[in-house]
CSV table of C-alpha atoms in Angstrom, one decimal:
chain,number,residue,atom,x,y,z
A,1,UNK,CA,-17.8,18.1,26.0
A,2,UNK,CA,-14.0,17.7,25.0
A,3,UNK,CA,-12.6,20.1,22.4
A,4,UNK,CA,-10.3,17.9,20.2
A,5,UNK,CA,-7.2,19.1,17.9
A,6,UNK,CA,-5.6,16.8,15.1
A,7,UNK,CA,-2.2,17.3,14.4
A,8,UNK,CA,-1.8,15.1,10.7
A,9,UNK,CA,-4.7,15.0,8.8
A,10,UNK,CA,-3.7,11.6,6.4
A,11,UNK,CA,-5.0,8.4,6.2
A,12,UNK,CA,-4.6,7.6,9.9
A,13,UNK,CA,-7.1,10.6,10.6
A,14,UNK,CA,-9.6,10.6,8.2
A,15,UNK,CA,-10.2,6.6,8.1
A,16,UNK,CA,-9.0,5.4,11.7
A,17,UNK,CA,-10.4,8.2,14.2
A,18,UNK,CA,-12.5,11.1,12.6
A,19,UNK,CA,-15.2,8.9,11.4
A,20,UNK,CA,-16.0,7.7,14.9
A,21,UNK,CA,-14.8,11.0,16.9
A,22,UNK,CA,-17.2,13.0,14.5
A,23,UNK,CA,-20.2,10.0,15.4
A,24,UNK,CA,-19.8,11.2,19.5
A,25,UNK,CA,-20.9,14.9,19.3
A,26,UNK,CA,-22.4,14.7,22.8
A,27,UNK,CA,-18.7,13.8,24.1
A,28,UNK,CA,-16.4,15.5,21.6
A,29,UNK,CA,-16.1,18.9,19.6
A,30,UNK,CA,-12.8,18.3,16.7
A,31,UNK,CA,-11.8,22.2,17.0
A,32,UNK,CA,-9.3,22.3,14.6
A,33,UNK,CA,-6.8,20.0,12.1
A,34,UNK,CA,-3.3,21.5,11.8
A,35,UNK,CA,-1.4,19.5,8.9
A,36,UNK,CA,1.6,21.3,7.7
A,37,UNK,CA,0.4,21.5,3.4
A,38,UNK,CA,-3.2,22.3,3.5
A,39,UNK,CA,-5.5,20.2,1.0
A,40,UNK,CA,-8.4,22.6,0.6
A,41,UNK,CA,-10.2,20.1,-1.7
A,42,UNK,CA,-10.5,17.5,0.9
A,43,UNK,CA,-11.2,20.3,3.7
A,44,UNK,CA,-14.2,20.6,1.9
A,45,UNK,CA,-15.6,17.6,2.2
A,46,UNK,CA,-18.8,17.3,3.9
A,47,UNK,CA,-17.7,15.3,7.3
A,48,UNK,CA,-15.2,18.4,7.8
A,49,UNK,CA,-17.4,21.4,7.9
A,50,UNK,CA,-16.9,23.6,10.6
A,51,UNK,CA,-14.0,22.4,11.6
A,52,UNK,CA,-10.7,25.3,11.5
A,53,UNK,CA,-7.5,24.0,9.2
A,54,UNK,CA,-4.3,25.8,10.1
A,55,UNK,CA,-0.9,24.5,8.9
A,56,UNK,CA,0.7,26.3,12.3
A,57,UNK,CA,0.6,24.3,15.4
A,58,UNK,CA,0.4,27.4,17.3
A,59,UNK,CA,-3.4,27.7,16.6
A,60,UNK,CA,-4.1,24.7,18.7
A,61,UNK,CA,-1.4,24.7,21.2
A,62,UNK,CA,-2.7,28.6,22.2
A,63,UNK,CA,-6.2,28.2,22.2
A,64,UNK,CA,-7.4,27.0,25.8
A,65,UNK,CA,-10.4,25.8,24.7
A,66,UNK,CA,-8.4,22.4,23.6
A,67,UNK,CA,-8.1,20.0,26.0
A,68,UNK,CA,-7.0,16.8,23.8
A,69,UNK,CA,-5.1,16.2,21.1
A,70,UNK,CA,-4.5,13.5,18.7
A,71,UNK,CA,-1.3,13.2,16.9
A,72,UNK,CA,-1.4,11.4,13.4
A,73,UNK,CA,1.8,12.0,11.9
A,74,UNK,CA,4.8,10.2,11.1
A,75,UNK,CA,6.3,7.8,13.8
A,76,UNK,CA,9.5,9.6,14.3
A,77,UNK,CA,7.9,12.7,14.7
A,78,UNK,CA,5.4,12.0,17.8
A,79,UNK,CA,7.3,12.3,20.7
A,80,UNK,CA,7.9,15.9,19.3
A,81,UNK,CA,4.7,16.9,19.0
A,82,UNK,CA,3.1,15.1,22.0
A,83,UNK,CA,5.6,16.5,24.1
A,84,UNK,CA,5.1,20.4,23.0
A,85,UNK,CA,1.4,19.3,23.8
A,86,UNK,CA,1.7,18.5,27.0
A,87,UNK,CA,4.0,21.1,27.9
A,88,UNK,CA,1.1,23.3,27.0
A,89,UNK,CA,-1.4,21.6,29.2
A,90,UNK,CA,-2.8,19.6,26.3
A,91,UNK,CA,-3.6,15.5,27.2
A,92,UNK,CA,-2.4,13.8,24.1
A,93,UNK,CA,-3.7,11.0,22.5
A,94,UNK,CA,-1.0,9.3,19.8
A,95,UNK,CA,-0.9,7.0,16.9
A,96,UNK,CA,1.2,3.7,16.9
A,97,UNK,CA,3.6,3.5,17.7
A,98,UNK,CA,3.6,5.5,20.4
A,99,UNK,CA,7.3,6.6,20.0
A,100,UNK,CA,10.3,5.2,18.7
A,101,UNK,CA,12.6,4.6,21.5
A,102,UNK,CA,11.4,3.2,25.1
A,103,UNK,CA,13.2,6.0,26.8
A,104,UNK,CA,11.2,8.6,24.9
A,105,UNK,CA,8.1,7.2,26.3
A,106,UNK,CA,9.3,7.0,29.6
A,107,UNK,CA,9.5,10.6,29.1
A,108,UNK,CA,6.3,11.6,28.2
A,109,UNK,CA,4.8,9.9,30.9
A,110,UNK,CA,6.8,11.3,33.8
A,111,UNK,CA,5.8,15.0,32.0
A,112,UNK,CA,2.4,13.9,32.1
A,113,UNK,CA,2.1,12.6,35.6
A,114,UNK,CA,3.8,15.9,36.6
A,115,UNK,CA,1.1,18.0,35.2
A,116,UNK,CA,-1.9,16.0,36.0
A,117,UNK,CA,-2.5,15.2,32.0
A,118,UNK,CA,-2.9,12.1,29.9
A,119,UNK,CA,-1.3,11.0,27.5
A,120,UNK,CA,-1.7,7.7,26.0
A,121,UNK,CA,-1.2,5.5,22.7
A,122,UNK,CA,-3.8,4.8,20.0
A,123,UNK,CA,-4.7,0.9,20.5
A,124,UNK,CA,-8.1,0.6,18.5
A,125,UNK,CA,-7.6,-3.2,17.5
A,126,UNK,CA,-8.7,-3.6,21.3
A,127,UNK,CA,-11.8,-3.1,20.3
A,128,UNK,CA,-11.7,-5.8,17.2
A,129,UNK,CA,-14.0,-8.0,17.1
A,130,UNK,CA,-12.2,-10.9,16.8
A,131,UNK,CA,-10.4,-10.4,19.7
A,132,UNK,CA,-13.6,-9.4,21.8
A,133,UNK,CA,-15.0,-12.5,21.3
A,134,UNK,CA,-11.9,-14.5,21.7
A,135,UNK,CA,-11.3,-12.2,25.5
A,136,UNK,CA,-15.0,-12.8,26.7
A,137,UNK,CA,-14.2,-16.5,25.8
A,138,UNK,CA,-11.4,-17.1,28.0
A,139,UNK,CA,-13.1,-14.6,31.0
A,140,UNK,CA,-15.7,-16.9,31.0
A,141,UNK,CA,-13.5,-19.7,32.3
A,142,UNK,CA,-14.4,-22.3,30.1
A,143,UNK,CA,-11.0,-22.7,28.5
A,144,UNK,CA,-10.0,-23.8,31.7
A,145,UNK,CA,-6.3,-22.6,32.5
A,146,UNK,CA,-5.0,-21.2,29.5
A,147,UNK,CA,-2.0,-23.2,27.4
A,148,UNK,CA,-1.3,-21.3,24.5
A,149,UNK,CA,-2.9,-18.4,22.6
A,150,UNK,CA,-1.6,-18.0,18.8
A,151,UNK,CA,-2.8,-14.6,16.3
A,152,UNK,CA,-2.5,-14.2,12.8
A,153,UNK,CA,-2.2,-11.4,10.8
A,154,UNK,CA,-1.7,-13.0,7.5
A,155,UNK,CA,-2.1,-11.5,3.6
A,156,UNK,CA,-1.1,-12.9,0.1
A,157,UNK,CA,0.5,-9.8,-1.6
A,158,UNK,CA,3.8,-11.8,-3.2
A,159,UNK,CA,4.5,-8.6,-4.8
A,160,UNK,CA,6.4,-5.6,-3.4
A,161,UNK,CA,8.1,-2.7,-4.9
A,162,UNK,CA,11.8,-1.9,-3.2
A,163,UNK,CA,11.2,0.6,-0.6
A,164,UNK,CA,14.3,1.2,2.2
A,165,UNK,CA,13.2,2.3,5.5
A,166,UNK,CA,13.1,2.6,8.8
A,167,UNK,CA,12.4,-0.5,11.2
A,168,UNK,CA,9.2,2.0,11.8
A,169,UNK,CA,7.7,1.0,8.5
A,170,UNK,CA,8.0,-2.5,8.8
A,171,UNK,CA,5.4,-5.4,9.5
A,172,UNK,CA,6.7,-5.5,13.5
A,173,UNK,CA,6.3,-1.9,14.1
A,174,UNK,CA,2.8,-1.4,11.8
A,175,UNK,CA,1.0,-4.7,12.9
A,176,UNK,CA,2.7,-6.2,15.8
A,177,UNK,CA,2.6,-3.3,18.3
A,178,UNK,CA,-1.5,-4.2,17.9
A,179,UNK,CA,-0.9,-7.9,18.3
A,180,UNK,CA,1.2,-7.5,21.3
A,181,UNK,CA,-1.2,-5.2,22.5
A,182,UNK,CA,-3.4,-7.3,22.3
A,183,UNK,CA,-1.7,-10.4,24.5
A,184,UNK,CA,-0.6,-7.7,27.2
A,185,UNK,CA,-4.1,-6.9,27.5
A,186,UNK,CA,-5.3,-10.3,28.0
A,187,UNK,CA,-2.0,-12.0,30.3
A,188,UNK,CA,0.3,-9.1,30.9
A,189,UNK,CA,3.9,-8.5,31.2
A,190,UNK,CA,5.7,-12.1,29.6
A,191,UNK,CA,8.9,-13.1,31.5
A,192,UNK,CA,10.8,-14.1,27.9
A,193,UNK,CA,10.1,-13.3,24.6
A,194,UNK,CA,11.5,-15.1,21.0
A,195,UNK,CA,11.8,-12.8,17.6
A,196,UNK,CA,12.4,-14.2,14.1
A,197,UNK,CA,11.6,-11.2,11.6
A,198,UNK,CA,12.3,-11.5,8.0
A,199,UNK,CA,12.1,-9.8,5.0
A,200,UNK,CA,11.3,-12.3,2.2
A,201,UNK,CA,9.9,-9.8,-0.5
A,202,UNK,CA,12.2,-7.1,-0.9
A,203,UNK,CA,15.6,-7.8,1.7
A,204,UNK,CA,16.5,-4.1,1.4
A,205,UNK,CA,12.9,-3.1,2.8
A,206,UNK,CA,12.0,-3.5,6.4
A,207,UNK,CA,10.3,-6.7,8.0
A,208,UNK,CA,7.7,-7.7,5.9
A,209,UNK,CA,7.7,-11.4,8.3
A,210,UNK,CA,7.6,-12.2,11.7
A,211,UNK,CA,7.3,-14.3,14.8
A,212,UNK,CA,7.1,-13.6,18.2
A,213,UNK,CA,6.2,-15.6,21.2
A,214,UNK,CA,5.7,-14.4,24.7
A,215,UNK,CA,6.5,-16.6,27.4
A,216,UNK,CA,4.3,-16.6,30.9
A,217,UNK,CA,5.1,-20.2,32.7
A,218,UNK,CA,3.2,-22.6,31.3
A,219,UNK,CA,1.6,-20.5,28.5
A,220,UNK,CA,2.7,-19.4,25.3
A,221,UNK,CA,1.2,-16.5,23.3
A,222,UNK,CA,2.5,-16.0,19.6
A,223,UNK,CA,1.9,-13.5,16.9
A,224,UNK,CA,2.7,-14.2,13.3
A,225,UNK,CA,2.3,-12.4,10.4
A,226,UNK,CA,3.6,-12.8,6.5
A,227,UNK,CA,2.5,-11.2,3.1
A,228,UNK,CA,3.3,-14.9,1.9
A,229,UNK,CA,-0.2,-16.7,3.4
A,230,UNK,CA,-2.6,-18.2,0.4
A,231,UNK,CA,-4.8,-19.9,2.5
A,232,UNK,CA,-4.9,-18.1,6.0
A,233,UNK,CA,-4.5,-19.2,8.9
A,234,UNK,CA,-7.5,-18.6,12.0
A,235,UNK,CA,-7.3,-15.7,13.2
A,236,UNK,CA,-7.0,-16.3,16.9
A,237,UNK,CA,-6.8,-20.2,18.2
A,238,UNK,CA,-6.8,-20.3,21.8
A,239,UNK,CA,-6.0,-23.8,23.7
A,240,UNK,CA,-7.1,-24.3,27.6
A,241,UNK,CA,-6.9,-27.2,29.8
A,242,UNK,CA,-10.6,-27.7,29.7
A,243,UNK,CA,-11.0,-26.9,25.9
A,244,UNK,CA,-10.4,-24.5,22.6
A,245,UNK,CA,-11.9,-21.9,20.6
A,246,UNK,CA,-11.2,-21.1,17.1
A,247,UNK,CA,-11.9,-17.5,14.8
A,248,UNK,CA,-11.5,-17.3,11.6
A,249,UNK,CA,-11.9,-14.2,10.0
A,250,UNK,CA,-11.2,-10.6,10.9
A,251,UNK,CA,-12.9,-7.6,12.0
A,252,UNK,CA,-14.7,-6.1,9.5
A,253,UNK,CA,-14.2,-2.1,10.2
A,254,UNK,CA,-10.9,-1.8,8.0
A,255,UNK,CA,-12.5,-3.1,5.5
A,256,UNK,CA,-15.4,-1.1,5.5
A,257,UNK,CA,-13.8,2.3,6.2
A,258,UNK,CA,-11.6,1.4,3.2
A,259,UNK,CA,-14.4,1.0,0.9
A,260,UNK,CA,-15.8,4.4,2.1
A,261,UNK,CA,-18.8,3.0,4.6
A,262,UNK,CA,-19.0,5.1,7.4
A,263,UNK,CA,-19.4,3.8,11.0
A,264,UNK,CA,-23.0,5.7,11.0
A,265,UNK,CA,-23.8,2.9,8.0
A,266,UNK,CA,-26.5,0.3,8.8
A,267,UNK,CA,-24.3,-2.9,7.7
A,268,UNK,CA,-21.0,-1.2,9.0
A,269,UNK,CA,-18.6,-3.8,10.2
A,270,UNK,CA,-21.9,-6.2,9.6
A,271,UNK,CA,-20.1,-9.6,10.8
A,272,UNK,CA,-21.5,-12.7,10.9
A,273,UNK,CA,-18.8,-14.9,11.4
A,274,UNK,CA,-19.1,-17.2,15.0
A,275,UNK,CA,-16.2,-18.5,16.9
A,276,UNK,CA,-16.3,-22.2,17.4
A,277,UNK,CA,-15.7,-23.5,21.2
A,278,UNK,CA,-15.6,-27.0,22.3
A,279,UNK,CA,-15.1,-27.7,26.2
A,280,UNK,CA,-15.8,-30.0,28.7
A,281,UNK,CA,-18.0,-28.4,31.9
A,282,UNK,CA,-16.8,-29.3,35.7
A,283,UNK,CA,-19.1,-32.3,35.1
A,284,UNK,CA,-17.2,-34.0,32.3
A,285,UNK,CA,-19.9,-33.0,29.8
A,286,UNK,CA,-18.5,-32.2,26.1
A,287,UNK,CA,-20.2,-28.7,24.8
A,288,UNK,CA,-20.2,-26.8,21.3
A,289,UNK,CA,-20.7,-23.5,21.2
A,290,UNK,CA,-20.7,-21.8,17.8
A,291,UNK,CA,-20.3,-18.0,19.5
A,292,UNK,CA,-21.6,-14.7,17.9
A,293,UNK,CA,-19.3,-11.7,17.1
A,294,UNK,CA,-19.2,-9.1,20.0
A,295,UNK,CA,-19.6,-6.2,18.1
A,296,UNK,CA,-16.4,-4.3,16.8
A,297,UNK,CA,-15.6,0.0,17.7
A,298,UNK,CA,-12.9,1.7,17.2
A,299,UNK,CA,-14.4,4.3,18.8
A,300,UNK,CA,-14.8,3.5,21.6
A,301,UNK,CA,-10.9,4.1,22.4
A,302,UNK,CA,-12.3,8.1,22.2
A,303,UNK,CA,-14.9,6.4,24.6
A,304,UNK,CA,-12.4,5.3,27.1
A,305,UNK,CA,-10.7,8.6,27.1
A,306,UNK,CA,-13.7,10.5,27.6
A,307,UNK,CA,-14.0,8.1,30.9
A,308,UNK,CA,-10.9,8.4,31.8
A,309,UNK,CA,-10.9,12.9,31.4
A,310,UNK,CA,-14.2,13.5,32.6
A,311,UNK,CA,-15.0,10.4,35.4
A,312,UNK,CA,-11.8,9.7,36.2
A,313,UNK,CA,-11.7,5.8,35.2
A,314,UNK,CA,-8.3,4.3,34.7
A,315,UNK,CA,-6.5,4.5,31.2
A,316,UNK,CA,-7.9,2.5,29.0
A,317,UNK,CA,-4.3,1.3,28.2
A,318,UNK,CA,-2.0,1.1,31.4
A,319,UNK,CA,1.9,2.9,31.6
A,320,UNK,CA,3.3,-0.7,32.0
A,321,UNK,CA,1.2,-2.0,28.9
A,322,UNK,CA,2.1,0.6,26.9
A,323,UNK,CA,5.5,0.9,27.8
A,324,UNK,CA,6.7,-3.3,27.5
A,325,UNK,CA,4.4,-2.9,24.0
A,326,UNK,CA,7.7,0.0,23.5
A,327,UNK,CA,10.2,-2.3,25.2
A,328,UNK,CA,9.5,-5.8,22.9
A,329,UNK,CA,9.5,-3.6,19.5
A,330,UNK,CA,12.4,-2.0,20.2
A,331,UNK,CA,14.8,-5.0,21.6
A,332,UNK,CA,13.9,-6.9,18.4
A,333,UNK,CA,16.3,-4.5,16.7
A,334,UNK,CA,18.8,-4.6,18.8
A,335,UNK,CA,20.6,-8.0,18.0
A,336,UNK,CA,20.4,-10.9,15.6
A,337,UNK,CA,17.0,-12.5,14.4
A,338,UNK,CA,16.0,-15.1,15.6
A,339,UNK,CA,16.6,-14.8,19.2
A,340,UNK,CA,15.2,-14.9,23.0
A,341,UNK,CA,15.3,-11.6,25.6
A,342,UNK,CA,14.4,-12.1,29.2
A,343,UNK,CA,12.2,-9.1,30.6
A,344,UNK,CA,13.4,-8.1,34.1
């Protein structure tokens, strides 16, 4: 059993990791919740009881009982509190982005490899299942060597009220650190990478557009996304020498923990839709394949850190992974858009 502390208790808490951490009771006890103005209304909601609110951090950071914690607050505030946690012996567990600057990742890591802790990002969209299906398609070979992947994470919402921010609260920063997540996972570190982000709704808000394609040889993998898309585009296309495969629609969690059905539903994340894959086999046969979903978890990122604390399994998300995730965000600010960086 792992005692687990939340530092934030928002949206990211309550719809993206207590309804699956508070599913794995035989793996996981959620101690406490620190968040610093206490909502005793929604403390009292059913999911929550027995767990201890504080608004001082102090609680959690003192109590050795508390091996993990997961920080769900504000982007420029987690390399604060994931470094006091680890300074306290805590392994840390942290929403996107992981922090705002490369270098204050780099930090974290070095302080957890010098006291034997973990500390990782929170990359649930791993476990879409969109992209499982689209990953156990190209493992199986049948794609042949792979040409060019492309992902979409499209919306029509024309409409946007001006808000100023930060680069952190732009489309790149919110949606792309999971698409490029999701790339390094399946072909690793690119040697060059293109940016074109935009902001077509509001110009004083941050990047409501972009584009980015990773370069690895002869492939290509782009992620696109716009709040400008009417008829969407597939999800994931993904083009081999041997054939392609197609999805269309998205996970279904999101929506679901959005309309209030809990992982422990019967028809959570129900999804029916199959990926289409035409190939030709060694023998110069043609197939179809109209593929099932692999079934969708976002729990199963608490999975992977119970594996990795208790059985000592590898990080479910590697240093480099997370750290050239850190590297691509952050260079995309740094000069004029569109352009092309080399990765050394």
């Amino acid at each position: 059993m792992i005692n687990n502390a939340f530092i934030g208790f928002g949206k990211s808490a309550t719809r993206y990791h207590l309804p699956y951490v508070l599913k794995r009771k035989d793996k996981f006890n959620v101690r406490y919740i620190f968040d610093k103005t206490r909502n005793p209304e929604k403390e009292m909601l059913a999911p929550y009881q027995g767990i201890q609110f504080t608004d001082s951090v102090e609680t959690i950071l003192k109590d050795p009982q508390v091996t993990l914690v997961t920080i769900c607050t504000p982007p420029d505030s987690h390399f604060y509190y994931a470094k006091l946690c680890l300074e306290h012996g805590k392994n840390v567990l942290v929403e996107k982005p992981f922090t705002t600057t490369l270098e204050e990742a780099k930090i974290l890591f070095a302080l957890a490899r010098k006291k034997g802790l973990l500390v990782t990002p929170y990359q649930n969209r791993r476990f879409d299942s969109c992209f499982l299906t689209i990953k156990q398609v190209i493992e199986s070979g049948k794609l042949g060597k792979i040409i060019e992947a492309e992902s979409h994470f499209d919306y029509f919402r024309p409409e946007a009220d001006p808000q100023p921010g930060s680069a952190f609260e732009g489309a790149f920063y919110g949606l792309g650190v999971h698409m490029l997540d999701q790339m390094l996972a399946l072909f690793g570190r690119p040697q060059q990478v293109f940016y074109h982000l935009r902001h077509l709704r509001q110009p004083d808000n941050p990047d409501d557009t972009y584009e980015a394609q990773l370069f690895y040889g002869d492939l290509k993998a782009i992620i696109k996304t716009s709040h400008l898309v009417k008829v969407p585009c597939p999800r994931f296309v993904v083009h081999g020498s041997k054939g392609s495969v197609v999805r269309y629609h998205i996970d279904q969690q999101e929506t679901c923990l959005k309309n209030g059905i809990m992982p422990d539903h019967p028809d959570f994340a129900a999804d029916q839709q199959c990926a289409l894959l035409e190939y030709i086999d060694d023998e110069g046969q043609s197939h179809t394949e109209h593929l099932p979903a692999v079934k969708g978890d976002y729990g199963r990122v608490y999975d992977a850190i119970y594996a990795t604390l208790k059985q000592g399994a590898a990080n479910y998300v590697s240093e480099q992974e997370a750290l050239t995730n850190l590297e691509i965000l952050e260079r995309a600010f740094h000069q004029p858009s569109p352009s092309i960086i080399s990765l050394s």
